[in-house]
């Protein structure tokens, strides 16, 4: 075992003991099972030294206190009992901290999440810095778990049950001021005096806790509690559709602690933690977490990325404005927008201003920070200032000749090393680079709309793109706060290619007479954040359907939409939310825009709206089209592996995270079962459902997309 301890004890002259947390060789402090003995040994020393008047926990990391418990521990547990034992160990350590005869204070700077917040809750006082890096939360629910080291019991007693429920059920993270207001921390101080303030708090002796607000006291009583849990339970069920088993258990465990006392509560928490750790949902959510962490670390190519000091953006539309915003705001890189007229530039600048000003209003940032970030964005109608851009991102109209012209203009007006990255959703990157003098510096960088919200980007090298160009663009995407997946230069790339057959199938269901809301509800029940028809309205029907002919030309019949439906909708001036009418009508009343199905659509597409299929049948048809196409993409190496394919689908189109992504889901069903379902659908609805060769082969050989789990040598002993 590693002898360099993650916890070191030092007693100051004023007899306050400082415990410094610094996990060796890691950027983040995470709690591991083997630290239990180290903490116990330190607490024993503290108890034995009668001179010590107080204890402060502080991190030596520059930007995190404790980011949570090490999730690998859970993966190594082979049964619910083993996972329950992990929770009990955590609870026991926290109880030992809490029962110290002297005040223990948590001095928090940076991320204080999960097990980290549970350790802080076990202390008698908490102080945090006013730094934007400081956040406090219990995000376990996002991994299909609940806080297992006492969090479900200590948080409600400290801040009140309704605030605690909101935090634990959603994984919501509080910023310093919010934490102070909620009573989660006792003080917020500048980073420079964190230790000093914590020492002073420790020397004050035990404080009586603050009284909870009246509302929270009423809700903790039997009657208020019954009402609150009933209401929250209904609301949560509505949101999760029963797909996230952790939320139900969180409610049960917190209620047990409040009605039967904390020792029953702790026992219920550990038991629920153990059982949840074994659910397929938690395993899938953890696999998504690990896969996204790996993707974020993946450099994209062996080459060393170039320095990125300045970025240019061509086109001041919605995409260009969003790209400029994330470059300046997240990436802290100066960015210059070029548009043909000043109106476009003003529009893009205004877009950033609104997003930043919203942050000021919500008190996420100060006005000075907003102005500094805005000052990093400039605009021009010519190429002035472009001779110093390391990367130019093109977000102009989807027109091949125009994009080729942009390449040659950037080659003339940029630096010899300038990389040209095209945000195209449908044109092959090889075609855009066809006339370039430096094709090795041309690459695709496909963002999803709205850019500031969607976490995924597709990085698309063509045959001649250099490894250094790939590495540089992957690095830029990460600086912008995105998760980049490198995909092949084939029509539709990956995300749109698996999305198109899914949306086409939803359109077929409408033509066959299913109701718009019935189809959307079917897929929301399956686990998607919005249904396919609403998605088309959100993206814009004109924008969303532009790629269909491109895919049809490349892959033939199976990408054909049902005849005339798209033109019938568009000819009636329906573009979706952006012009207030699509399949739904968006009446803007005051601030909130209400949406409702427009029955006139049924006449336009000659449908009765008297469909006979169940929600399961509707969902199955749309999802199976997507799975079959995903299997083809894997086989054609459009995505490098199942990991990239799962992350692309979960982050790019909201494929249900609790299923782990299309490839995890197909592995769970088994290739044989996937083939059988597709063959049944093909016999009922036509050849587009015919399972692809790769799936037939996998079914014969009993193969999976994800390699079978290898035993991790570290997990032994």
XYZ file of C-alpha atoms in Angstrom:
717
model
C 0.000 0.000 0.000
C 1.081 3.568 -0.702
C 2.803 4.923 2.411
C 2.501 8.599 1.518
C -0.683 9.482 3.357
C -3.456 11.582 1.877
C -4.023 13.145 5.322
C -1.335 14.910 7.373
C -1.699 16.348 10.862
C 0.111 19.393 12.188
C -0.579 21.104 15.527
C -0.124 24.879 15.587
C 1.262 26.915 18.477
C -2.262 28.027 19.374
C -3.134 24.300 19.743
C -5.400 24.111 16.732
C -4.743 20.906 14.763
C -4.691 21.244 10.972
C -5.470 18.157 8.885
C -4.320 18.731 5.283
C -5.965 16.608 2.586
C -3.737 15.919 -0.411
C -4.152 12.664 -2.330
C -0.665 11.930 -3.739
C -0.271 12.057 -7.526
C -3.893 13.124 -8.231
C -5.272 16.482 -9.419
C -8.461 15.941 -7.429
C -8.905 14.789 -3.864
C -11.278 11.804 -3.859
C -12.069 9.579 -0.889
C -10.894 5.978 -1.188
C -11.745 3.060 1.118
C -8.120 2.643 2.197
C -8.058 6.175 3.644
C -10.268 5.016 6.511
C -7.298 3.745 8.516
C -5.347 6.987 7.897
C -8.201 9.171 9.164
C -8.779 6.919 12.193
C -5.100 7.132 13.140
C -5.197 10.943 12.955
C -8.412 11.193 14.993
C -6.848 8.919 17.627
C -3.836 11.279 17.909
C -6.190 14.253 18.221
C -8.239 12.605 20.971
C -5.115 11.594 22.911
C -3.558 15.068 22.831
C -5.545 16.908 25.520
C -3.901 20.245 24.590
C -5.667 20.422 21.223
C -8.500 22.980 21.262
C -9.885 22.605 17.756
C -9.419 20.847 14.419
C -9.497 22.213 10.840
C -9.786 20.118 7.657
C -8.269 21.915 4.627
C -7.147 20.800 1.160
C -3.688 21.337 -0.317
C -5.096 21.206 -3.871
C -5.350 24.580 -5.647
C -8.960 24.183 -6.778
C -10.785 21.423 -4.888
C -11.576 20.429 -1.311
C -12.791 16.868 -1.946
C -14.521 16.198 -5.263
C -16.327 13.094 -3.981
C -15.688 9.442 -3.275
C -13.733 7.292 -5.710
C -16.373 5.615 -7.878
C -14.041 2.731 -8.697
C -14.673 1.425 -5.174
C -18.294 0.774 -6.078
C -17.357 -0.984 -9.301
C -15.214 -3.389 -7.268
C -18.044 -4.339 -4.914
C -19.453 -7.694 -6.043
C -22.706 -7.638 -4.102
C -25.178 -5.289 -2.460
C -23.746 -6.402 0.907
C -20.216 -5.344 -0.079
C -21.444 -1.966 -1.337
C -23.522 -1.522 1.844
C -20.367 -2.225 3.859
C -18.582 0.603 2.000
C -21.357 2.988 3.041
C -21.209 1.791 6.660
C -17.430 2.395 6.761
C -17.969 5.900 5.440
C -20.698 6.558 7.990
C -18.482 5.317 10.856
C -15.578 7.626 9.943
C -17.960 10.601 9.714
C -19.473 9.668 13.092
C -15.982 9.612 14.626
C -15.302 13.128 13.336
C -18.649 14.334 14.627
C -18.138 12.861 18.100
C -14.777 14.611 18.722
C -14.834 16.517 22.019
C -13.418 19.642 20.297
C -14.871 21.696 17.404
C -14.000 20.340 13.948
C -14.211 22.880 11.110
C -14.172 22.272 7.335
C -12.257 24.995 5.442
C -13.590 24.638 1.901
C -12.129 25.991 -1.323
C -13.126 24.597 -4.722
C -15.355 21.575 -5.363
C -16.821 20.054 -2.214
C -19.039 17.299 -3.569
C -20.495 13.951 -2.561
C -18.340 12.313 0.113
C -16.458 15.611 0.410
C -19.606 17.452 1.465
C -20.526 14.542 3.754
C -17.187 14.995 5.544
C -17.884 18.730 5.856
C -21.385 17.954 7.210
C -19.845 15.714 9.895
C -17.775 18.697 11.104
C -19.217 21.187 13.608
C -18.714 24.222 11.379
C -18.028 25.031 7.734
C -16.350 28.011 6.068
C -15.928 28.383 2.316
C -14.197 30.810 -0.032
C -16.061 33.277 -2.257
C -14.254 31.882 -5.308
C -16.320 30.877 -8.398
C -14.546 27.463 -8.247
C -16.202 26.762 -4.891
C -19.360 24.636 -5.217
C -21.097 22.389 -2.680
C -23.417 19.548 -3.587
C -24.395 15.876 -3.389
C -24.443 14.682 -7.033
C -24.771 10.935 -6.285
C -28.272 10.766 -7.807
C -26.700 11.421 -11.228
C -24.883 8.086 -10.857
C -28.049 6.273 -9.812
C -26.972 6.321 -6.155
C -27.679 8.261 -2.982
C -25.216 9.872 -0.553
C -23.951 6.907 1.517
C -21.822 8.491 4.261
C -24.555 10.159 6.258
C -25.548 12.876 3.782
C -29.229 11.907 3.636
C -29.449 12.289 7.430
C -27.198 15.250 8.236
C -28.189 17.609 5.405
C -31.954 17.806 6.192
C -31.203 18.453 9.875
C -28.752 21.212 8.997
C -30.558 23.152 6.266
C -34.141 21.891 6.492
C -35.862 19.062 4.676
C -37.254 20.858 1.600
C -33.931 22.494 0.640
C -32.101 19.217 1.326
C -34.527 17.224 -0.831
C -34.014 19.597 -3.728
C -30.235 19.235 -3.450
C -30.174 15.443 -3.058
C -32.867 14.635 -5.662
C -31.343 16.779 -8.414
C -27.639 16.832 -7.538
C -27.888 20.638 -7.612
C -24.665 22.413 -6.612
C -24.715 25.567 -4.490
C -22.365 28.480 -4.967
C -20.851 30.162 -1.882
C -23.548 32.829 -1.368
C -26.337 30.285 -1.864
C -24.656 27.923 0.614
C -24.459 30.718 3.194
C -28.113 31.657 2.688
C -29.190 28.017 3.050
C -27.184 27.652 6.264
C -24.905 25.036 4.713
C -21.827 27.137 5.584
C -21.329 29.516 8.530
C -19.137 32.047 6.736
C -17.878 32.988 3.257
C -14.395 34.546 3.139
C -11.710 35.462 0.569
C -9.348 32.565 -0.216
C -6.371 34.407 1.332
C -7.833 34.243 4.867
C -9.592 30.850 4.683
C -7.298 29.056 7.119
C -7.159 31.966 9.539
C -10.979 32.280 9.612
C -11.377 28.510 10.156
C -8.867 28.564 13.048
C -10.758 31.454 14.656
C -14.057 29.582 14.324
C -12.479 26.478 15.899
C -11.165 28.528 18.841
C -14.624 29.958 19.558
C -15.698 26.554 20.862
C -18.882 24.646 19.963
C -21.580 26.915 18.543
C -25.273 26.159 18.906
C -26.625 25.530 15.416
C -28.746 28.209 13.750
C -32.492 27.853 14.086
C -34.158 26.636 10.911
C -36.651 29.013 9.247
C -40.262 28.515 10.388
C -41.269 27.016 7.027
C -38.580 24.308 7.331
C -39.582 23.584 10.954
C -43.212 23.046 9.909
C -42.180 20.795 7.021
C -40.088 18.661 9.384
C -43.157 17.969 11.582
C -45.335 14.907 10.861
C -48.106 16.747 8.980
C -45.875 19.048 6.926
C -43.624 16.114 6.162
C -46.466 13.963 4.846
C -47.574 16.774 2.525
C -44.055 17.587 1.367
C -43.035 13.987 0.595
C -46.303 13.321 -1.200
C -45.897 16.421 -3.363
C -42.186 15.940 -4.078
C -42.750 12.235 -4.762
C -45.370 12.993 -7.418
C -43.278 15.692 -9.038
C -40.186 13.460 -9.129
C -42.105 10.510 -10.599
C -43.465 12.811 -13.310
C -39.942 13.908 -14.168
C -38.113 10.565 -13.974
C -40.924 8.293 -15.326
C -39.662 5.613 -12.943
C -36.403 5.320 -14.924
C -34.189 6.511 -12.068
C -34.672 4.171 -9.083
C -32.446 6.295 -6.824
C -34.971 9.130 -6.457
C -37.592 6.911 -4.834
C -35.057 5.476 -2.390
C -33.765 8.953 -1.489
C -37.266 9.992 -0.456
C -37.754 6.792 1.596
C -34.402 7.047 3.374
C -34.771 10.723 4.323
C -38.304 10.114 5.558
C -37.150 7.130 7.640
C -34.509 9.280 9.343
C -37.002 12.036 10.132
C -39.782 9.780 11.410
C -37.787 6.978 13.113
C -34.653 8.823 14.231
C -31.152 8.977 12.813
C -29.904 5.501 13.703
C -32.730 3.949 11.616
C -31.959 6.571 8.965
C -28.275 5.626 8.733
C -29.114 1.923 8.508
C -31.657 2.611 5.739
C -29.140 4.825 3.900
C -26.398 2.166 3.852
C -28.825 -0.569 2.781
C -30.296 1.564 -0.022
C -26.795 2.573 -1.169
C -25.782 -1.106 -1.427
C -28.888 -2.096 -3.371
C -28.755 0.886 -5.742
C -25.094 0.207 -6.544
C -26.166 -3.131 -8.050
C -28.993 -1.773 -10.242
C -28.465 -1.834 -14.030
C -29.389 1.889 -14.086
C -26.580 2.836 -11.707
C -24.120 0.635 -13.586
C -25.106 2.340 -16.866
C -24.914 5.857 -15.394
C -21.487 5.113 -13.902
C -20.326 3.715 -17.259
C -21.378 7.010 -18.897
C -19.453 8.905 -16.203
C -16.278 6.831 -16.733
C -16.592 6.960 -20.523
C -17.027 10.742 -20.566
C -14.025 11.140 -18.237
C -11.963 8.998 -20.626
C -13.179 10.907 -23.691
C -12.274 14.177 -21.966
C -8.739 12.867 -21.350
C -8.343 11.457 -24.885
C -6.005 13.768 -26.860
C -7.565 12.675 -30.174
C -4.218 11.910 -31.814
C -0.609 11.111 -30.942
C 0.627 14.514 -32.122
C 1.359 17.484 -29.843
C -1.330 20.164 -30.139
C -0.319 23.668 -31.223
C -0.715 26.713 -28.956
C -4.085 28.473 -29.259
C -3.813 32.178 -28.452
C -6.466 33.663 -30.750
C -9.514 32.348 -32.614
C -11.556 33.735 -35.510
C -15.212 32.955 -36.263
C -16.785 33.396 -39.707
C -20.510 34.180 -39.543
C -22.363 36.039 -36.802
C -25.539 33.960 -36.802
C -26.857 31.865 -33.947
C -24.078 29.272 -34.274
C -21.285 31.800 -34.819
C -22.449 33.866 -31.846
C -22.633 30.785 -29.611
C -19.179 29.560 -30.705
C -17.660 33.007 -30.047
C -19.303 33.060 -26.611
C -17.946 29.687 -25.404
C -14.492 30.513 -26.815
C -14.248 33.764 -24.839
C -16.247 32.842 -21.754
C -15.162 29.240 -21.104
C -11.911 29.148 -23.061
C -10.706 32.654 -22.089
C -9.385 32.999 -25.660
C -9.740 36.307 -27.573
C -12.080 35.768 -30.514
C -12.853 37.893 -33.577
C -16.086 37.502 -35.526
C -16.222 38.306 -39.238
C -19.559 38.831 -40.918
C -20.525 40.401 -44.232
C -22.358 43.204 -42.458
C -22.266 45.035 -39.146
C -25.762 43.750 -38.304
C -24.465 40.175 -38.074
C -21.611 41.219 -35.794
C -23.909 43.239 -33.533
C -26.272 40.294 -33.348
C -23.446 37.973 -32.249
C -22.127 40.472 -29.679
C -25.614 41.013 -28.322
C -26.027 37.232 -27.977
C -22.937 37.057 -25.747
C -24.012 40.149 -23.824
C -27.406 38.596 -23.006
C -25.878 35.299 -21.854
C -23.300 37.078 -19.668
C -25.771 39.613 -18.310
C -28.058 36.761 -17.272
C -25.140 35.362 -15.248
C -24.688 38.754 -13.555
C -28.411 38.939 -12.725
C -28.227 35.448 -11.217
C -25.128 36.551 -9.312
C -22.938 33.865 -10.887
C -20.411 36.500 -11.956
C -19.756 40.161 -11.168
C -20.386 42.918 -13.705
C -16.624 43.465 -14.077
C -16.146 39.823 -15.081
C -18.953 40.162 -17.669
C -17.262 43.233 -19.187
C -13.850 41.517 -19.241
C -15.265 38.481 -21.071
C -17.183 40.647 -23.507
C -14.035 42.651 -24.245
C -12.444 39.413 -25.537
C -14.934 39.354 -28.434
C -14.420 41.769 -31.332
C -15.977 42.054 -34.783
C -14.971 43.011 -38.318
C -16.467 43.040 -41.811
C -13.076 42.396 -43.445
C -10.173 40.138 -42.515
C -8.365 42.673 -40.308
C -6.818 40.911 -37.327
C -7.078 37.497 -38.984
C -3.352 37.259 -39.731
C -2.814 36.264 -36.058
C -5.543 33.650 -35.645
C -4.414 30.123 -34.758
C -7.817 28.647 -35.578
C -10.667 30.036 -37.684
C -14.054 28.389 -37.146
C -16.440 28.751 -40.064
C -20.171 28.921 -39.297
C -21.629 30.245 -42.570
C -24.565 28.992 -44.650
C -24.524 25.287 -45.702
C -23.300 25.827 -49.239
C -20.264 24.000 -50.614
C -19.036 26.739 -52.989
C -19.313 29.334 -50.207
C -17.398 27.171 -47.736
C -14.633 26.467 -50.291
C -14.380 30.209 -50.906
C -14.011 30.734 -47.122
C -11.121 28.233 -47.066
C -9.243 30.108 -49.767
C -9.921 33.505 -48.144
C -8.592 32.265 -44.797
C -5.540 30.794 -46.519
C -4.864 34.224 -48.062
C -5.645 36.335 -44.965
C -4.643 34.073 -42.096
C -1.216 32.882 -40.927
C 0.563 29.943 -42.614
C -0.267 27.825 -39.544
C -3.960 28.841 -39.259
C -6.310 25.860 -38.961
C -9.647 26.070 -40.792
C -12.435 24.302 -38.851
C -15.839 24.016 -40.492
C -19.029 23.776 -38.436
C -20.938 21.901 -41.103
C -23.655 19.383 -40.335
C -24.006 17.808 -43.756
C -21.196 18.611 -46.198
C -18.205 16.245 -46.425
C -15.057 17.848 -45.013
C -13.031 16.333 -47.865
C -15.167 18.336 -50.322
C -14.729 21.566 -48.331
C -10.943 20.981 -48.382
C -10.866 19.903 -52.052
C -9.340 23.176 -53.354
C -7.261 24.046 -50.294
C -3.521 24.674 -50.665
C -3.079 23.381 -47.105
C -5.684 20.585 -46.863
C -3.852 19.136 -43.828
C -5.044 22.204 -41.865
C -8.740 21.774 -42.759
C -11.005 19.852 -40.362
C -14.673 19.616 -39.362
C -15.840 20.853 -35.963
C -19.577 20.217 -35.657
C -21.375 21.967 -32.762
C -24.960 21.355 -31.705
C -27.510 24.074 -31.093
C -27.701 25.955 -28.741
C -23.905 25.944 -28.550
C -23.660 27.235 -24.974
C -25.878 24.392 -23.664
C -24.989 21.318 -25.717
C -21.940 19.501 -24.298
C -20.876 17.556 -27.409
C -18.849 18.453 -30.493
C -17.878 16.157 -33.346
C -14.301 16.564 -34.613
C -14.085 15.369 -38.231
C -10.698 14.913 -39.922
C -10.767 14.187 -43.674
C -8.282 11.873 -45.383
C -5.516 14.503 -45.490
C -5.998 16.229 -42.105
C -2.742 16.125 -40.123
C -2.562 14.487 -36.673
C -1.456 17.841 -35.199
C -4.557 19.563 -36.581
C -6.733 16.893 -34.914
C -4.903 17.261 -31.578
C -5.170 21.075 -31.671
C -8.912 21.093 -32.410
C -9.617 18.485 -29.715
C -7.712 20.717 -27.282
C -9.684 23.809 -28.388
C -13.009 21.978 -27.925
C -12.014 21.017 -24.381
C -10.990 24.615 -23.627
C -14.505 25.634 -24.747
C -15.906 23.252 -22.134
C -17.045 20.674 -24.701
C -16.712 16.896 -24.859
C -15.129 16.177 -28.265
C -15.645 12.897 -30.121
C -13.510 12.243 -33.222
C -15.653 10.776 -36.040
C -15.097 9.780 -39.672
C -15.834 12.042 -42.647
C -18.917 10.196 -43.919
C -22.341 11.669 -44.703
C -24.134 12.774 -41.542
C -21.013 12.051 -39.472
C -22.297 10.147 -36.414
C -24.917 12.005 -34.395
C -27.124 13.218 -37.255
C -26.769 9.907 -39.013
C -28.284 7.945 -36.129
C -30.800 10.721 -35.391
C -32.259 10.946 -38.918
C -33.770 7.414 -39.122
C -35.225 7.912 -35.618
C -36.942 11.171 -36.609
C -38.018 9.757 -39.995
C -39.693 6.849 -38.189
C -41.549 9.281 -35.918
C -42.815 11.053 -39.081
C -43.996 7.711 -40.493
C -45.934 7.068 -37.298
C -47.728 10.404 -37.823
C -48.567 9.579 -41.433
C -49.926 6.213 -40.263
C -52.294 8.070 -37.947
C -50.557 8.279 -34.570
C -51.076 11.504 -32.615
C -48.170 13.962 -32.332
C -48.202 14.007 -28.528
C -48.604 10.204 -28.386
C -45.353 9.711 -30.327
C -43.488 12.332 -28.288
C -44.720 10.904 -24.973
C -43.696 7.409 -26.054
C -40.048 8.478 -26.376
C -40.047 10.664 -23.275
C -41.345 7.627 -21.371
C -38.544 5.589 -22.918
C -36.117 8.117 -21.408
C -35.340 10.817 -23.992
C -35.449 14.423 -22.674
C -37.894 15.487 -25.424
C -39.777 13.570 -28.073
C -38.573 13.435 -31.724
C -41.300 15.730 -33.084
C -40.771 18.380 -30.427
C -37.031 18.048 -31.080
C -37.601 18.865 -34.747
C -39.625 21.936 -33.720
C -36.843 23.059 -31.349
C -34.057 22.639 -33.933
C -36.190 24.249 -36.652
C -37.995 22.099 -39.215
C -36.183 23.784 -42.125
C -32.744 23.297 -40.505
C -33.483 19.827 -39.141
C -34.635 18.343 -42.437
C -31.892 19.837 -44.619
C -29.641 16.856 -44.005
C -32.202 14.207 -45.089
C -31.532 14.457 -48.886
C -27.760 14.320 -48.219
C -28.180 11.077 -46.251
C -30.632 9.673 -48.789
C -28.140 10.280 -51.585
C -25.367 8.582 -49.603
C -27.165 5.589 -48.074
C -30.278 5.161 -50.172
C -33.794 4.124 -49.434
C -33.641 3.533 -45.667
C -33.104 7.286 -45.162
C -36.128 8.308 -47.259
C -38.649 10.273 -45.237
C -42.339 9.514 -45.746
C -43.365 11.201 -49.016
C -44.238 14.920 -49.025
C -44.617 15.328 -45.253
C -41.695 17.746 -44.883
C -42.628 19.890 -47.882
C -46.277 20.009 -46.745
C -45.206 21.339 -43.343
C -42.642 23.823 -44.699
C -44.946 25.115 -47.461
C -47.365 26.117 -44.717
C -44.629 28.362 -43.256
C -44.000 26.128 -40.270
C -40.437 26.249 -38.975
C -41.042 25.236 -35.356
C -40.475 27.278 -32.225
C -38.479 29.985 -34.016
C -41.500 31.276 -35.931
C -44.098 30.192 -33.366
C -45.613 27.342 -35.406
C -44.463 23.841 -36.289
C -46.144 20.597 -35.292
C -46.902 22.506 -32.104
C -48.126 26.093 -31.772
C -46.121 28.393 -29.521
C -48.324 31.197 -28.223
C -46.174 33.718 -26.442
C -48.094 34.907 -23.383
C -46.079 37.290 -21.255
C -42.692 35.591 -20.726
C -43.737 31.938 -20.770
C -44.501 30.486 -24.160
C -47.146 27.775 -24.019
C -46.964 25.021 -26.583
C -49.847 22.893 -27.802
C -50.311 20.483 -30.680
C -51.740 22.180 -33.757
C -54.538 19.875 -35.043
C -54.302 21.576 -38.474
C -51.110 19.555 -39.054
C -53.108 16.330 -39.441
C -54.934 17.772 -42.468
C -51.676 18.951 -44.044
C -50.110 15.488 -43.866
C -53.384 13.657 -44.592
C -53.425 11.758 -41.331
C -56.412 10.745 -39.237
C -54.702 10.998 -35.851
C -56.592 7.819 -34.905
C -53.587 5.552 -34.418
C -53.721 2.152 -32.754
C -50.174 1.596 -31.508
C -49.154 1.524 -27.849
C -46.440 3.830 -26.476
C -44.093 0.808 -26.329
C -44.676 0.002 -30.026
C -44.052 3.625 -31.066
C -40.871 3.880 -29.009
C -39.593 0.511 -30.230
C -39.849 1.486 -33.899
C -37.993 4.792 -33.501
C -35.303 3.409 -31.174
C -34.610 0.270 -33.237
C -33.984 2.402 -36.350
C -31.428 4.364 -34.341
C -29.748 1.229 -32.911
C -29.419 -0.441 -36.312
C -27.761 2.693 -37.737
C -25.464 2.983 -34.708
C -24.315 -0.613 -35.310
C -23.516 0.312 -38.931
C -21.525 3.363 -37.787
C -19.517 1.149 -35.434
C -18.879 -1.369 -38.205
C -17.797 1.341 -40.696
C -15.530 2.921 -38.060
C -17.471 6.198 -38.156
C -16.852 6.133 -34.404
C -13.585 4.698 -33.107
C -15.250 2.496 -30.510
C -18.413 1.854 -28.501
C -17.285 4.333 -25.846
C -17.270 7.265 -28.307
C -20.558 6.089 -29.809
C -22.290 5.964 -26.434
C -20.996 9.368 -25.321
C -21.916 10.888 -28.716
C -25.504 9.660 -28.388
C -25.966 10.513 -24.686
C -24.397 13.993 -24.918
C -25.451 14.784 -28.502
C -29.109 13.706 -28.589
C -30.006 12.843 -25.011
C -30.063 9.055 -25.485
C -31.253 7.836 -22.053
C -28.186 7.964 -19.764
C -29.620 5.230 -17.497
C -29.330 2.847 -20.475
C -25.678 3.834 -20.912
C -25.906 4.704 -24.632
C -26.946 2.711 -27.736
C -24.041 0.233 -27.562
C -24.394 -0.538 -23.831
C -28.118 -0.920 -24.424
C -27.618 -3.357 -27.343
C -25.143 -5.335 -25.214
C -27.746 -5.483 -22.440
C -30.407 -6.770 -24.867
C -27.860 -9.033 -26.603
C -27.128 -8.916 -30.345
C -29.412 -11.944 -30.912
C -32.385 -10.158 -29.332
C -31.678 -6.919 -31.277
C -31.645 -8.930 -34.528
C -34.871 -10.736 -33.613
C -36.710 -7.457 -32.879
C -35.441 -5.887 -36.136
C -36.493 -8.944 -38.152
C -39.978 -8.860 -36.607
C -40.293 -5.128 -37.419
C -38.975 -5.679 -40.967
C -41.671 -8.295 -41.627
C -44.346 -5.897 -40.312
C -43.181 -2.521 -41.637
C -40.641 -3.001 -44.390
C -37.028 -3.513 -45.408
C -35.675 -0.411 -43.650
C -35.671 -2.477 -40.427
C -33.493 -5.259 -41.902
C -30.683 -5.841 -39.364
C -27.273 -4.839 -40.706
C -24.600 -7.468 -41.512
C -22.511 -6.501 -38.495
C -25.367 -7.265 -36.076
C -26.139 -10.601 -37.760
C -22.479 -11.552 -37.454
C -22.332 -10.492 -33.796
C -25.495 -12.474 -33.023
C -23.978 -15.606 -34.607
C -20.697 -15.229 -32.714
C -22.280 -14.083 -29.444
C -20.166 -10.898 -29.509
C -20.641 -7.600 -27.663
C -19.741 -3.991 -28.544
C -18.064 -3.321 -25.214
C -15.269 -5.743 -24.299
C -16.161 -8.038 -21.401
C -15.053 -6.564 -18.081
C -11.396 -7.213 -17.370
C -10.461 -7.693 -13.731
C -8.627 -4.586 -12.612
C -5.358 -5.688 -10.933
C -5.652 -2.770 -8.481
C -8.961 -4.053 -7.213
C -7.399 -7.247 -5.896
C -6.802 -7.315 -2.160
